[in-house]
Coordinates of C-alpha atoms in Angstrom, one line a residue:
M1 CA 8.3 14.9 18.5
N2 CA 5.5 12.5 19.3
Q3 CA 4.0 11.3 16.1
E4 CA 0.5 11.7 17.4
Y5 CA 1.0 15.3 18.4
F6 CA 2.7 15.9 15.0
E7 CA -0.4 14.7 13.2
W8 CA -2.6 17.0 15.2
I9 CA -0.3 19.9 14.2
L10 CA -0.7 18.8 10.5
L11 CA -4.5 18.6 10.9
L12 CA -4.8 22.1 12.4
A13 CA -2.4 23.5 9.8
R14 CA -4.5 21.9 7.0
W15 CA -7.6 23.4 8.6
L16 CA -6.1 26.8 8.7
H17 CA -4.8 26.4 5.1
I18 CA -8.3 25.4 3.8
V19 CA -10.1 28.2 5.7
V20 CA -7.9 31.1 4.6
G21 CA -7.6 29.5 1.1
V22 CA -11.4 29.5 0.7
T23 CA -11.5 33.1 1.9
W24 CA -8.9 34.2 -0.6
I25 CA -10.3 32.3 -3.5
G26 CA -13.8 33.5 -2.6
T27 CA -12.8 37.1 -2.8
S28 CA -10.9 36.6 -6.0
I29 CA -14.0 35.0 -7.6
F30 CA -16.2 37.7 -6.2
F31 CA -14.2 40.7 -7.5
M32 CA -13.8 39.1 -10.9
W33 CA -17.6 38.7 -11.0
L34 CA -18.0 42.3 -9.9
D35 CA -15.7 43.7 -12.6
R36 CA -17.7 41.9 -15.3
T37 CA -21.1 42.8 -13.8
F38 CA -20.8 46.5 -13.3
T39 CA -23.0 48.5 -15.7
P40 CA -22.2 52.2 -16.3
N41 CA -24.8 54.4 -14.6
P42 CA -25.6 57.6 -16.5
N43 CA -27.1 59.2 -13.5
S44 CA -23.9 58.8 -11.4
K45 CA -22.3 62.1 -10.6
N46 CA -19.2 60.7 -9.1
A47 CA -15.9 61.5 -10.8
G48 CA -14.1 58.4 -12.2
H49 CA -17.4 56.4 -12.3
V50 CA -16.9 53.0 -14.1
G51 CA -20.2 51.3 -13.1
D52 CA -22.4 50.2 -10.3
L53 CA -24.4 47.2 -9.2
W54 CA -27.3 46.5 -6.9
M55 CA -27.3 43.2 -4.9
V56 CA -29.7 41.7 -2.3
H57 CA -28.6 39.6 0.7
G58 CA -29.4 39.1 4.3
G59 CA -32.6 41.2 4.2
G60 CA -31.0 44.3 2.7
F61 CA -29.8 45.9 -0.5
Y62 CA -26.1 46.5 -1.4
H63 CA -25.0 49.2 -3.7
V64 CA -21.5 48.8 -5.0
E65 CA -19.9 51.3 -7.3
K66 CA -16.4 51.2 -8.9
L67 CA -14.6 54.5 -9.2
L68 CA -11.1 55.0 -10.8
M69 CA -8.3 56.3 -8.6
G70 CA -7.2 59.8 -9.6
P71 CA -10.5 61.5 -10.3
T72 CA -12.0 60.1 -7.0
K73 CA -11.1 61.4 -3.6
V74 CA -9.4 58.8 -1.6
P75 CA -11.7 57.5 1.3
E76 CA -10.3 57.8 4.8
E77 CA -10.5 54.1 5.4
L78 CA -9.8 51.4 2.9
H79 CA -10.1 47.6 3.2
W80 CA -7.2 45.8 1.6
F81 CA -7.6 42.2 0.4
K82 CA -4.2 40.7 1.0
W83 CA -4.0 38.8 4.3
E84 CA -6.1 36.0 3.0
S85 CA -3.4 35.4 0.4
Y86 CA -0.5 35.7 2.8
W87 CA -1.9 33.3 5.3
T88 CA -2.8 30.8 2.6
W89 CA 0.8 30.8 1.4
M90 CA 2.4 30.6 4.8
S91 CA 0.2 27.8 6.0
G92 CA 0.8 26.0 2.7
I93 CA 4.6 26.3 2.9
F94 CA 4.5 25.1 6.5
L95 CA 2.6 22.0 5.4
L96 CA 5.0 21.4 2.5
I97 CA 8.0 21.5 4.8
A98 CA 6.4 19.5 7.6
I99 CA 5.2 16.7 5.3
F100 CA 7.9 16.5 2.7
Y101 CA 11.1 17.9 4.1
T102 CA 11.0 16.1 7.5
G103 CA 11.9 12.5 8.2
S104 CA 14.7 12.5 5.6
G105 CA 12.2 12.8 2.8
T106 CA 10.0 9.9 3.6
F107 CA 7.2 11.3 1.5
L108 CA 9.4 13.2 -0.8
L109 CA 11.4 10.4 -2.5
D110 CA 10.3 7.5 -4.5
S111 CA 13.1 5.1 -5.6
S112 CA 11.0 3.8 -8.5
V113 CA 10.8 7.3 -10.0
S114 CA 14.4 8.5 -9.6
G115 CA 17.6 8.0 -7.6
V116 CA 17.9 11.5 -6.3
T117 CA 19.2 12.0 -2.7
Y118 CA 17.2 13.7 0.0
W119 CA 19.1 17.0 -0.3
Q120 CA 19.0 16.9 -4.0
A121 CA 15.2 16.5 -3.8
V122 CA 15.0 19.4 -1.3
G123 CA 17.0 21.6 -3.6
I124 CA 14.9 20.6 -6.6
G125 CA 11.7 21.2 -4.7
V126 CA 12.7 24.6 -3.3
G127 CA 14.4 25.6 -6.6
S128 CA 11.3 24.7 -8.7
I129 CA 9.2 27.1 -6.6
L130 CA 11.7 30.0 -6.6
V131 CA 13.0 29.7 -10.2
S132 CA 9.5 29.3 -11.5
W133 CA 8.4 32.6 -9.9
F134 CA 11.4 34.5 -11.4
F135 CA 10.6 33.1 -14.8
Y136 CA 6.9 33.9 -14.6
D137 CA 7.4 37.4 -13.2
F138 CA 10.2 38.2 -15.7
L139 CA 8.0 37.0 -18.5
W140 CA 5.0 39.1 -17.6
E141 CA 7.0 42.2 -16.8
S142 CA 8.6 42.1 -20.2
K143 CA 7.5 44.4 -23.1
L144 CA 6.9 41.3 -25.2
T145 CA 3.9 40.1 -23.2
K146 CA 2.5 43.6 -22.8
H147 CA 2.1 43.9 -26.5
K148 CA 1.6 40.2 -27.3
P149 CA 0.0 38.5 -24.2
M150 CA -0.8 35.4 -26.2
I151 CA 3.0 34.6 -26.3
G152 CA 3.1 35.0 -22.6
H153 CA 0.2 32.5 -22.2
I154 CA 1.8 29.9 -24.4
L155 CA 5.2 30.2 -22.6
T156 CA 3.5 30.0 -19.2
I157 CA 1.7 26.9 -20.2
L158 CA 4.8 25.3 -21.6
W159 CA 6.7 26.1 -18.4
L160 CA 4.0 24.5 -16.4
A161 CA 4.0 21.4 -18.6
G162 CA 7.8 21.1 -18.4
M163 CA 7.8 21.5 -14.5
A164 CA 5.0 18.9 -14.2
Y165 CA 6.9 16.4 -16.3
F166 CA 10.2 17.1 -14.6
L167 CA 8.9 16.9 -11.0
C168 CA 6.8 13.8 -11.7
H169 CA 9.9 12.1 -13.0
T170 CA 12.0 13.2 -10.1
L171 CA 10.0 13.3 -6.9
S172 CA 7.3 11.0 -5.6
G173 CA 4.1 11.6 -7.4
R174 CA 2.4 13.0 -4.4
A175 CA 5.3 15.4 -3.7
A176 CA 5.4 16.4 -7.4
Y177 CA 1.7 17.4 -7.3
I178 CA 2.0 19.4 -4.1
H179 CA 5.1 21.2 -5.4
I180 CA 3.3 22.2 -8.5
G181 CA 0.5 23.5 -6.3
A182 CA 3.1 25.4 -4.2
M183 CA 4.6 26.8 -7.4
L184 CA 1.2 28.1 -8.6
G185 CA 0.3 29.3 -5.1
T186 CA 3.7 31.2 -4.9
W187 CA 2.9 32.9 -8.2
M188 CA -0.5 34.0 -6.9
T189 CA 0.7 35.2 -3.5
A190 CA 3.8 36.9 -5.0
N191 CA 1.5 38.6 -7.5
V192 CA -0.5 40.0 -4.6
F193 CA 2.6 40.8 -2.4
L194 CA 5.0 42.1 -5.0
R195 CA 2.8 43.4 -7.9
I196 CA -0.8 44.1 -7.1
I197 CA -0.6 45.6 -3.6
P198 CA 2.5 47.8 -4.2
R199 CA 1.0 49.2 -7.4
Q200 CA -2.3 49.8 -5.7
V201 CA -0.4 51.6 -2.9
K202 CA 1.4 53.9 -5.4
M203 CA -2.0 54.8 -6.9
V204 CA -3.6 55.6 -3.6
E205 CA -0.5 57.7 -2.5
A206 CA -0.6 59.6 -5.8
A207 CA -4.3 60.2 -5.5
K208 CA -3.9 61.5 -1.9
K209 CA -1.2 63.9 -3.0
G210 CA -3.4 65.1 -5.9
E211 CA -0.8 63.9 -8.4
P212 CA -1.7 62.3 -11.7
V213 CA -2.4 58.5 -11.2
N214 CA -0.6 56.1 -13.6
Q215 CA -3.5 54.0 -14.8
D216 CA -1.0 51.5 -16.2
W217 CA -0.3 50.4 -12.6
G218 CA -3.9 49.5 -12.2
K219 CA -4.0 47.7 -15.5
N220 CA -0.9 45.7 -14.6
A221 CA -2.3 44.8 -11.1
K222 CA -5.6 43.9 -12.7
N223 CA -3.8 41.6 -15.2
R224 CA -2.0 39.7 -12.3
S225 CA -5.3 39.5 -10.5
T226 CA -6.9 37.9 -13.6
H227 CA -4.0 35.4 -13.7
N228 CA -4.8 34.5 -10.1
T229 CA -8.4 33.7 -10.8
Y230 CA -7.5 31.3 -13.5
F231 CA -5.0 29.5 -11.2
T232 CA -7.7 29.0 -8.5
L233 CA -9.3 25.8 -9.7
P234 CA -6.0 24.0 -10.7
V235 CA -4.6 25.0 -7.3
I236 CA -7.7 23.6 -5.5
F237 CA -7.4 20.3 -7.5
L238 CA -3.8 20.0 -6.4
M239 CA -4.7 20.6 -2.8
L240 CA -7.3 17.9 -2.9
S241 CA -5.2 15.5 -5.1
N242 CA -3.3 14.4 -1.9
H243 CA -6.3 12.2 -1.1
F244 CA -6.7 10.6 -4.6
S245 CA -3.9 8.3 -5.6
Q246 CA -5.5 7.6 -9.0
T247 CA -4.1 11.0 -10.1
Y248 CA -0.6 11.3 -8.7
G249 CA -0.1 7.6 -8.5
N250 CA -0.9 7.0 -12.2
Q251 CA 2.1 6.3 -14.6
W252 CA 0.8 9.3 -16.6
N253 CA 0.5 11.5 -13.6
W254 CA 2.1 14.6 -15.2
L255 CA -0.4 14.5 -18.1
I256 CA -3.3 14.0 -15.7
L257 CA -2.1 17.1 -13.8
L258 CA -2.0 19.2 -16.9
L259 CA -5.3 18.0 -18.3
I260 CA -7.2 18.6 -15.0
S261 CA -5.5 22.0 -14.6
A262 CA -6.5 22.9 -18.2
A263 CA -10.1 21.8 -17.3
G264 CA -10.1 23.9 -14.2
A265 CA -8.9 27.1 -16.2
A266 CA -11.5 26.4 -18.9
I267 CA -14.3 26.1 -16.3
R268 CA -13.1 29.3 -14.7
E269 CA -13.4 31.0 -18.1
F270 CA -17.0 29.8 -18.3
F271 CA -17.8 31.7 -15.2
V272 CA -15.7 34.7 -16.0
V273 CA -17.2 35.5 -19.4
R274 CA -20.7 34.0 -19.2
L275 CA -22.5 37.3 -18.8
K276 CA -20.6 39.2 -21.5
N277 CA -19.9 36.4 -24.0
P278 CA -22.3 33.4 -23.6
T279 CA -21.0 31.6 -26.7
R280 CA -17.4 31.7 -25.6
S281 CA -18.5 30.7 -22.1
K282 CA -20.4 27.6 -23.3
T283 CA -17.5 26.6 -25.5
F284 CA -15.0 26.7 -22.7
G285 CA -17.4 25.0 -20.3
A286 CA -17.7 22.2 -22.7
I287 CA -14.0 21.9 -23.1
G288 CA -13.5 21.7 -19.4
I289 CA -16.1 19.0 -19.0
C290 CA -14.7 17.0 -21.9
L291 CA -11.2 17.1 -20.4
I292 CA -12.4 15.9 -17.0
L293 CA -14.5 13.1 -18.5
G294 CA -11.5 12.1 -20.7
V295 CA -9.3 11.9 -17.7
V296 CA -11.8 9.8 -15.8
I297 CA -12.1 7.4 -18.7
F298 CA -8.3 7.3 -19.2
T299 CA -7.6 6.5 -15.6
R300 CA -10.5 4.0 -15.4
E301 CA -8.8 1.9 -18.0
N302 CA -5.9 1.4 -15.6
T303 CA -7.8 0.9 -12.4
G304 CA -8.7 -2.8 -12.5
N305 CA -10.9 -4.4 -9.8
T306 CA -12.2 -2.8 -6.6
A307 CA -10.9 -3.8 -3.2
V308 CA -13.5 -5.4 -1.0
A309 CA -13.5 -5.1 2.9
Q310 CA -13.7 -8.2 5.0
E311 CA -14.0 -8.5 8.7
S312 CA -10.8 -10.5 8.9
H313 CA -8.2 -12.1 6.7
H314 CA -6.3 -15.4 6.9
D315 CA -2.6 -15.6 7.4
A316 CA -0.3 -16.3 4.6
P317 CA -0.3 -20.0 3.7
A318 CA 2.1 -22.0 5.7
A319 CA 3.8 -23.3 2.6
Q320 CA 5.2 -19.8 2.0
A321 CA 7.0 -19.6 5.2
A322 CA 8.0 -23.2 5.8
V323 CA 11.1 -24.8 4.2
A324 CA 10.5 -28.1 2.4
T325 CA 12.4 -31.1 3.8
T326 CA 11.4 -33.8 1.3
S327 CA 10.7 -34.3 -2.4
A328 CA 8.6 -36.8 -4.3
E329 CA 10.0 -40.2 -5.2
G330 CA 12.6 -40.0 -7.9
M331 CA 12.9 -36.2 -7.6
G332 CA 15.6 -34.1 -5.9
L333 CA 15.7 -31.4 -3.2
V334 CA 17.8 -28.2 -3.4
K335 CA 18.1 -26.4 -0.1
G336 CA 20.5 -24.0 1.5
V337 CA 21.1 -20.6 3.1
V338 CA 21.8 -17.1 1.9
E339 CA 24.3 -15.3 4.1
F340 CA 25.5 -11.8 4.3
D341 CA 29.1 -10.9 4.9
G342 CA 29.8 -7.8 6.9
D343 CA 27.7 -5.4 9.0
A344 CA 24.1 -5.0 8.1
P345 CA 23.6 -1.8 6.1
Q346 CA 21.4 0.7 7.8
T347 CA 18.1 1.3 5.9
E348 CA 16.1 4.5 5.8
K349 CA 14.4 5.6 9.0
L350 CA 10.7 6.2 8.2
L351 CA 8.5 9.0 9.5
L352 CA 5.3 7.0 9.6
P353 CA 1.6 8.1 10.2
F354 CA 0.6 7.4 13.8
A355 CA -1.6 4.5 12.7
C356 CA 1.4 2.7 11.3
A357 CA 4.0 4.0 13.8
S358 CA 2.1 2.3 16.6
H359 CA 2.8 -1.0 15.0
Y360 CA 6.5 -0.8 15.9
N361 CA 8.4 -0.8 19.2
G362 CA 10.6 2.2 18.6
D363 CA 11.8 3.6 15.3
A364 CA 10.6 2.1 12.0
Y365 CA 13.0 1.4 9.1
S366 CA 12.5 0.5 5.4
N367 CA 12.5 -3.2 4.9
E368 CA 14.5 -3.7 1.7
I369 CA 17.3 -5.2 3.7
L370 CA 16.5 -7.7 6.5
I371 CA 19.4 -9.5 8.1
K372 CA 19.2 -11.7 11.1
N373 CA 22.4 -13.3 12.5
G374 CA 24.1 -12.9 9.2
K375 CA 21.3 -14.5 7.2
L376 CA 19.5 -12.5 4.5
K377 CA 15.8 -12.5 4.0
N378 CA 13.8 -11.8 0.8
V379 CA 16.2 -13.4 -1.6
L380 CA 14.5 -15.1 -4.6
V381 CA 16.3 -18.3 -5.5
R382 CA 15.1 -19.9 -8.7
V383 CA 16.1 -22.2 -11.5
V384 CA 17.0 -20.2 -14.6
K385 CA 18.5 -22.8 -16.9
G386 CA 17.8 -26.5 -17.3
L387 CA 14.1 -26.5 -17.8
E388 CA 14.1 -25.6 -21.5
G389 CA 11.3 -27.2 -23.5
K390 CA 9.3 -28.2 -20.4
T391 CA 5.9 -26.9 -19.4
F392 CA 4.2 -27.0 -16.0
T393 CA 0.5 -26.7 -15.5
D394 CA 0.1 -27.6 -11.9
V395 CA -0.8 -24.1 -10.7
P396 CA -1.4 -24.0 -6.9
A397 CA -5.0 -23.2 -5.8
E398 CA -3.8 -21.5 -2.7
P399 CA -3.2 -17.8 -3.2
V400 CA 0.0 -15.9 -2.5
I401 CA -0.6 -13.2 0.2
V402 CA 0.9 -9.8 0.0
D403 CA -0.1 -7.7 3.0
Q404 CA 0.2 -4.1 3.8
V405 CA 0.9 -3.8 7.5
G406 CA 2.7 -1.0 9.4
C407 CA 2.9 0.9 6.2
Q408 CA 5.2 -1.7 4.7
Y409 CA 4.6 -4.7 2.4
E410 CA 4.9 -8.2 4.0
P411 CA 6.4 -10.0 2.4
R412 CA 8.4 -7.5 0.4
V413 CA 9.4 -10.2 -2.1
A414 CA 6.9 -12.9 -3.2
A415 CA 6.6 -15.4 -6.0
A416 CA 3.6 -16.7 -7.7
R417 CA 2.9 -19.0 -10.7
V418 CA 1.4 -17.7 -13.9
G419 CA -2.3 -18.1 -13.4
Q420 CA -2.1 -18.3 -9.5
K421 CA -4.1 -15.9 -7.4
V422 CA -2.2 -13.1 -5.6
E423 CA -4.2 -11.6 -2.8
F424 CA -3.4 -8.0 -1.7
I425 CA -4.6 -7.1 1.9
N426 CA -4.7 -3.8 3.8
S427 CA -4.1 -4.5 7.4
D428 CA -3.7 -0.9 8.4
A429 CA -6.4 1.4 9.5
L430 CA -5.6 4.1 6.9
F431 CA -5.7 4.6 3.2
H432 CA -3.3 2.6 0.9
N433 CA -3.4 2.0 -2.8
V434 CA -1.6 -0.8 -4.8
R435 CA -0.2 0.4 -8.1
S436 CA 1.6 -2.0 -10.4
I437 CA 4.8 -1.3 -12.4
T438 CA 5.0 -4.0 -15.1
N439 CA 6.3 -4.6 -18.6
S440 CA 4.3 -7.7 -19.4
N441 CA 1.1 -7.9 -17.3
E442 CA -1.9 -5.8 -16.8
V443 CA -1.4 -2.4 -15.2
F444 CA -3.6 -1.7 -12.2
N445 CA -4.0 1.0 -9.5
I446 CA -6.4 -0.2 -6.7
A447 CA -7.5 2.0 -3.8
M448 CA -7.7 0.3 -0.5
P449 CA -9.1 2.9 1.9
N450 CA -10.3 0.5 4.7
K451 CA -8.6 -1.9 7.1
N452 CA -9.1 -5.5 5.9
D453 CA -9.7 -4.4 2.3
R454 CA -8.5 -7.0 -0.1
F455 CA -8.4 -7.8 -3.8
T456 CA -7.1 -10.6 -5.9
K457 CA -5.0 -10.4 -9.1
V458 CA -4.0 -13.2 -11.5
F459 CA -0.9 -12.5 -13.6
Q460 CA -1.1 -14.2 -17.0
K461 CA 2.5 -13.8 -18.2
P462 CA 5.8 -14.6 -16.5
E463 CA 7.7 -11.6 -15.4
M464 CA 10.7 -10.6 -13.2
F465 CA 9.2 -8.7 -11.5
V466 CA 5.7 -7.1 -11.1
Q467 CA 6.6 -4.3 -8.7
T468 CA 3.8 -3.0 -6.5
K469 CA 3.8 0.4 -4.8
C470 CA 1.7 2.5 -2.5
S471 CA 1.6 6.0 -4.1
V472 CA 0.3 7.5 -0.8
H473 CA 3.4 6.2 1.0
P474 CA 6.1 6.1 -1.6
W475 CA 8.6 4.0 0.4
M476 CA 6.2 1.0 0.3
N477 CA 7.5 -1.4 -2.4
A478 CA 7.0 -5.1 -3.1
Y479 CA 8.2 -7.4 -5.8
V480 CA 6.1 -10.3 -7.2
A481 CA 8.0 -12.7 -9.4
V482 CA 5.6 -14.4 -11.8
M483 CA 7.0 -17.8 -12.6
D484 CA 6.2 -20.3 -15.4
N485 CA 7.6 -23.2 -13.3
P486 CA 7.4 -24.3 -9.7
F487 CA 11.1 -24.4 -9.0
Y488 CA 11.8 -21.3 -6.8
S489 CA 11.9 -20.2 -3.2
V490 CA 12.1 -16.9 -1.3
T491 CA 14.4 -17.0 1.8
N492 CA 12.8 -16.7 5.2
E493 CA 14.0 -14.7 8.2
N494 CA 16.8 -17.3 8.7
G495 CA 17.9 -17.0 5.1
E496 CA 16.7 -20.5 4.3
F497 CA 15.4 -21.6 1.0
A498 CA 14.3 -24.9 -0.5
I499 CA 13.2 -26.0 -3.9
K500 CA 11.6 -29.4 -4.0
D501 CA 10.6 -32.0 -6.6
L502 CA 13.2 -31.0 -9.1
P503 CA 13.9 -33.6 -11.7
P504 CA 17.5 -35.1 -11.9
G505 CA 19.7 -33.0 -14.1
H506 CA 22.1 -30.1 -14.5
Y507 CA 20.7 -26.6 -13.7
T508 CA 21.7 -23.0 -13.2
L509 CA 20.5 -21.6 -9.9
E510 CA 20.1 -17.9 -9.4
A511 CA 19.8 -15.9 -6.2
W512 CA 18.3 -12.3 -6.6
H513 CA 18.2 -9.6 -4.0
E514 CA 16.6 -6.2 -4.5
V515 CA 19.6 -4.3 -3.3
F516 CA 22.6 -6.7 -3.7
G517 CA 21.9 -8.0 -7.2
T518 CA 22.2 -11.6 -8.5
Q519 CA 24.5 -14.6 -8.1
T520 CA 24.4 -17.9 -10.0
K521 CA 25.6 -21.4 -9.3
E522 CA 25.8 -24.5 -11.5
I523 CA 24.2 -27.5 -9.7
D524 CA 23.6 -31.2 -10.4
V525 CA 20.5 -32.7 -8.9
K526 CA 20.2 -36.4 -8.3
A527 CA 17.1 -38.5 -7.8
N528 CA 16.1 -38.9 -4.1
D529 CA 18.9 -36.8 -3.0
T530 CA 19.4 -33.4 -1.3
T531 CA 21.7 -30.8 -2.9
K532 CA 22.9 -28.2 -0.5
E533 CA 24.0 -24.8 -1.7
E534 CA 24.9 -21.5 -0.1
F535 CA 25.0 -18.0 -1.4
E536 CA 26.8 -15.1 0.2
F537 CA 26.2 -11.4 -0.5
K538 CA 28.3 -8.4 0.4
K539 CA 27.6 -4.8 0.6
K540 CA 28.1 -3.1 -2.7
D541 CA 31.1 -0.7 -2.9

């Protein structure tokens, strides 16, 4: 399907999902408010009277009265609140499948999170939704939770915590969040479809026949409806999180999910009990606000600088792409080629947003393996032994450029000196973020919502490697080698590398590739001489 048409379908489906979701959640909140606002009317002569309420809206008065089934005669026409729920779930599942289960899992998988395959991830995603419902329903249908509901609440929270941790360590962060949202949404809709409506139907049918109405059915239905209202704010958060990478893109994304969900449930409790129990209401409101503020502060500590938009950006410095041909007087030059033996492995075909897909002539593929005429690009060649005891302070003033273009990093592999500027750029007309995965340097997560946004980082410690990712588009990876010496080179599209101004001596040379691993060679460098070396990689068995 044409990608532009596909994105229109996604937009319309999201529109439907939001509209019916707002309708469903609105009715849930309204009925919870009604049940806690009714006041018994001693003047009511209606059998089964629970309470009534007067409201004003639209230039008129509304008189609502709640009557228990059984004593009350069944009206000829009843309005059932169910289709809002069903359409919310159906549109949500459609979006889940369309976004995460198409394109061989382009948005579903994240190699930096786990090594699961596409079909394994699909099984985990679908299984998490179905198995979670059976667990939740079995738990709340058991006699244990009928007599000790607090145990049910604790086990439900533990299940949610376990699923959040598991999915955030298995799928991409974005996919994990949406699957947790789908899990809770399935609980809510299945509550309506399998528990609330069927039991209400039984009660109505019994009342029509003049038979005794089992009020336990109503209590059970009301209990599930109450569950649903506490799920509403967490589910809304998960629906919105898709647009905020500081949540699902954080290294503690599972914990952020749980804390924000707990805050949503606490704030919902504030509104549910504020008329009947103001003290409890204020307590839970304060808890919810504190949790949200805590998450904001926690994530802010890992955010770093803000990207700044500029009208244009310069190209990567020529020195990054060119291969050195000479060295300083008395120094040596090491140059060569990295070859690949065999047919080039096929990388993953990407299902890209239209703004990125238009960058390519035809299909787009992941760029972790780039081979041209048997020559391998993006191999880091560096000196790993022979420089012991030496320090180098000549840090280049020119920045290393890492661009985001066509929803991929260019270059995918870069190298910078400790203390050298590394400039990240967004050349795409859509939202990216740059999140670091590092053991030695500062962790950061920078939003880059606009084309030509840029920000600069300076890494203070040597590291192999600082990995950068876009959490919005989980296939986007780049590796920045932070070097404490100037003797390194990254192969160009012709597989060429060159390390200049290397003092005479004996060295160990290493070639590293993201997919094919490392190789080493022992070399001897002579003054005013060129040492030629070749590396050859093969496809791993």
